[in-house]
CSV table of C-alpha atoms in Angstrom, one decimal:
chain,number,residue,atom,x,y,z
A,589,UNK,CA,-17.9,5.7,-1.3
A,590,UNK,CA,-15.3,7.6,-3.1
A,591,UNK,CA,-11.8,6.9,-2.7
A,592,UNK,CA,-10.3,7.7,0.8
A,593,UNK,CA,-7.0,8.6,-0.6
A,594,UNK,CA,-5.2,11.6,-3.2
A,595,UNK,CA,-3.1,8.1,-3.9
A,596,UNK,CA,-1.5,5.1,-2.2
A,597,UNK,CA,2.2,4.1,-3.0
A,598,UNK,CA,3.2,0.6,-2.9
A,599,UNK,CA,7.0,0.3,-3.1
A,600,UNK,CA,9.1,-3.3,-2.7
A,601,UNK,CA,12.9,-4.2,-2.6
A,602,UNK,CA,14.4,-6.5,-5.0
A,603,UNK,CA,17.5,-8.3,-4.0
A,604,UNK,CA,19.9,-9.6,-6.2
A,605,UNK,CA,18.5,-13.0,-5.5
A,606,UNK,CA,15.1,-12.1,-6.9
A,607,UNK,CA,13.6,-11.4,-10.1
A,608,UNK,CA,12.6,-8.0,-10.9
A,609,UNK,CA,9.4,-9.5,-13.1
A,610,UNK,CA,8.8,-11.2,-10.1
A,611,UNK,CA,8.6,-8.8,-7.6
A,612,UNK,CA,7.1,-6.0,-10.2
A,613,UNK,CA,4.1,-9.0,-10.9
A,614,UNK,CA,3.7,-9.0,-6.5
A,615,UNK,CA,3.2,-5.4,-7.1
A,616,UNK,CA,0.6,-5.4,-9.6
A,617,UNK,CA,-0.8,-8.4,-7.9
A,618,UNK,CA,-1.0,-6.2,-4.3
A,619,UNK,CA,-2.1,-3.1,-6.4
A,620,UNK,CA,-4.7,-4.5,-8.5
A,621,UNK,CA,-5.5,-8.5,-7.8
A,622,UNK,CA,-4.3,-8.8,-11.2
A,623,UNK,CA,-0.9,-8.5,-13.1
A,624,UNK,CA,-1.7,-5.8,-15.4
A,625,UNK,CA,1.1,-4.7,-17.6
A,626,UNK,CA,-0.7,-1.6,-17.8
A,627,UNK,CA,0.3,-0.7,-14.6
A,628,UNK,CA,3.9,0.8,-14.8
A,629,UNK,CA,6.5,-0.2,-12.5
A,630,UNK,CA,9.2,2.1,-11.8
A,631,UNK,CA,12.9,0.8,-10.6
A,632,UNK,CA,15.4,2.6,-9.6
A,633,UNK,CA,18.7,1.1,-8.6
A,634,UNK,CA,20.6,1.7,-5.7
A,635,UNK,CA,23.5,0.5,-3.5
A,636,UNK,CA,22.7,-1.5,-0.3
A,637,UNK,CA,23.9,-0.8,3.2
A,638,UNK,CA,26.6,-3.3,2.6
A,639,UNK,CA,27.7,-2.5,-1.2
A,640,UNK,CA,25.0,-4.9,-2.6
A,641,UNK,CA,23.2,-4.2,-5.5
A,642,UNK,CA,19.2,-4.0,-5.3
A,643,UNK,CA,16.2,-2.2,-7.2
A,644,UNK,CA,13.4,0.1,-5.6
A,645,UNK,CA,10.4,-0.9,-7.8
A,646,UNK,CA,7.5,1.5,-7.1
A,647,UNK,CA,3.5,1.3,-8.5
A,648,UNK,CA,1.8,4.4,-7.8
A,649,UNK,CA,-2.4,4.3,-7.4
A,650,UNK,CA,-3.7,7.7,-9.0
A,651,UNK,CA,-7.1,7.1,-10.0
A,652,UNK,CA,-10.4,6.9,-8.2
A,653,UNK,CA,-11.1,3.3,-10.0
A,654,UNK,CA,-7.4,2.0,-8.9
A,655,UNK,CA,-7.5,3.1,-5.1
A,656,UNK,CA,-11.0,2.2,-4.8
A,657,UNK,CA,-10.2,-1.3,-5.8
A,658,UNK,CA,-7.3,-1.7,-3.6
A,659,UNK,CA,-9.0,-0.3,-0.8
A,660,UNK,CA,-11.9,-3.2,-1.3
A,661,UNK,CA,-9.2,-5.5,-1.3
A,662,UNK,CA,-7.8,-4.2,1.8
A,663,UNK,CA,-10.0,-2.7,3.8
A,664,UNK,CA,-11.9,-5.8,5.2
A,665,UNK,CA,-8.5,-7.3,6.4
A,666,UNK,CA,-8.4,-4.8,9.1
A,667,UNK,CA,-10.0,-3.5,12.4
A,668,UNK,CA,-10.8,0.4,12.6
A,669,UNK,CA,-8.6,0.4,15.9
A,670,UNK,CA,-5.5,-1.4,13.7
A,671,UNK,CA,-6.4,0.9,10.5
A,672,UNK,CA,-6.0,4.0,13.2
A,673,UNK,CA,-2.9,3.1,14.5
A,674,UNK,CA,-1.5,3.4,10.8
A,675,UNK,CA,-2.3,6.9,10.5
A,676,UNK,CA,0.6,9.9,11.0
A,677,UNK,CA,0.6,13.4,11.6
A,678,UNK,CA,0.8,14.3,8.0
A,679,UNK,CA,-1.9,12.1,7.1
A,680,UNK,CA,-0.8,9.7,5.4
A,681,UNK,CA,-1.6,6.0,5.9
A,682,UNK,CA,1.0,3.3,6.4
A,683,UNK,CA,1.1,-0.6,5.9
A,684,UNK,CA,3.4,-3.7,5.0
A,685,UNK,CA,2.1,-6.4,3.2
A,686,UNK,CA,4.1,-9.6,2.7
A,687,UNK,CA,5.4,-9.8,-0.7
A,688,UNK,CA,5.3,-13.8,-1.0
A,689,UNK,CA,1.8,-13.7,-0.1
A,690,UNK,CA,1.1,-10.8,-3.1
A,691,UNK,CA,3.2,-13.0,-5.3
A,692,UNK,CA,0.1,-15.3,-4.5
A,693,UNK,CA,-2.5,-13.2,-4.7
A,694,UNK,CA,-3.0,-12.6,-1.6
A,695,UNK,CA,-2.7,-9.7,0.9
A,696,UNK,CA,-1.0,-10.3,4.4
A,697,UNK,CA,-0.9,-7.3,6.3
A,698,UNK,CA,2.5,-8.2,8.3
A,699,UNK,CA,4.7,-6.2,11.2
A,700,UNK,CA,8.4,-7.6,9.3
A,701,UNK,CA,10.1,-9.4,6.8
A,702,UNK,CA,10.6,-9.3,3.0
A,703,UNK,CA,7.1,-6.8,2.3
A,704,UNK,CA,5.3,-4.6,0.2
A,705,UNK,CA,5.0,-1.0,1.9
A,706,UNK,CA,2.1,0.6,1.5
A,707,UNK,CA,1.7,4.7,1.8
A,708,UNK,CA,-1.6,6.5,0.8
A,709,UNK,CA,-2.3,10.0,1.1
A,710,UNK,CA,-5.5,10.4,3.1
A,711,UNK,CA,-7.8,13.0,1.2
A,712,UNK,CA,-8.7,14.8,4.1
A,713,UNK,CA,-10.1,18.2,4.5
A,714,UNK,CA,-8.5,20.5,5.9
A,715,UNK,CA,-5.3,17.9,6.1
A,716,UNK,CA,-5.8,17.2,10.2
A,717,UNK,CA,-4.7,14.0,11.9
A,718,UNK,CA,-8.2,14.5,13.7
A,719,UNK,CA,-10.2,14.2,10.2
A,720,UNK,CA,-7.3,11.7,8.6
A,721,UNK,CA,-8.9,9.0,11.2
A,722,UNK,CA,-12.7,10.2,10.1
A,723,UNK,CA,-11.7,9.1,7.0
A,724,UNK,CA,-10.0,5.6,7.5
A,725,UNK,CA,-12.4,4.9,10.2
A,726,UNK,CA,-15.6,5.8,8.0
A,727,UNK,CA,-13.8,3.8,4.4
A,728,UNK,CA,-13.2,1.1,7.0
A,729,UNK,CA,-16.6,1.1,7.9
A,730,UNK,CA,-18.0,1.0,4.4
A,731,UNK,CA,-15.8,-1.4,3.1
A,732,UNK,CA,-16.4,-4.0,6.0
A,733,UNK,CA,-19.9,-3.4,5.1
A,734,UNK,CA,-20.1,-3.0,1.4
């Protein structure tokens, strides 16, 4: 199967209690099962809602290879109904993963707390919600079975 997304975005918030090596190694670990420093990690400070100071670290998955592997990482952690419900109008698929559990080497899909978001562009043609779910449901399928 080829890979169900144009590219999937996992993006994590380091607090000035944490370790930015840290939390860029639960990224890679999320991303890839492995910490790869091949795989860049962008931060980009900002200001918190209440004048703290924390990074937005950001890995980006752009090749086939990269998604693919995620996606066989991920994929058989979820339903098709769950994997459904995580798909908007502009067809892009949305999940949080527990960033103590990537730390790990684990993924935990979770609902809150201290996570990993997760945002892949469904490759979908012509870019419908309607085909978006063909898509997750059919990867889903494959990857529960594969």
């Amino acid at each position: 199967m080829g890979a169900p997304f144009h590219y999937v975005a996992l993006t994590a918030f380091c607090y000035a209690t944490e370790v930015k090596e840290r939390v860029a190694r639960a990224l890679r670990l999320a991303a890839a099962g492995t910490d790869s420093a091949e795989m860049p990690v962008s931060q980009d400070p900002v200001e918190g809602q209440f004048g703290d100071s924390l990074t937005v670290l950001t890995l980006t998955l752009e090749t086939a290879p990269a998604i693919r592997n995620f996606c066989q990482r991920l994929f058989p952690l979820l339903l098709r109904e769950e994997a459904e419900k995580r798909v908007d109008d502009d067809c892009f698929f949305h999940l949080r993963l527990s960033k103590e559990a990537a730390y790990a080497g684990r993924l935990d899909v979770v609902s809150q707390g201290d996570v990993i978001t997760v945002k892949g562009k469904i490759r979908a043609y012509p870019a419908r919600r309607e085909n978006a779910l063909r898509v997750v449901r059919e990867a889903v399928a494959a990857y529960h079975n594969g």
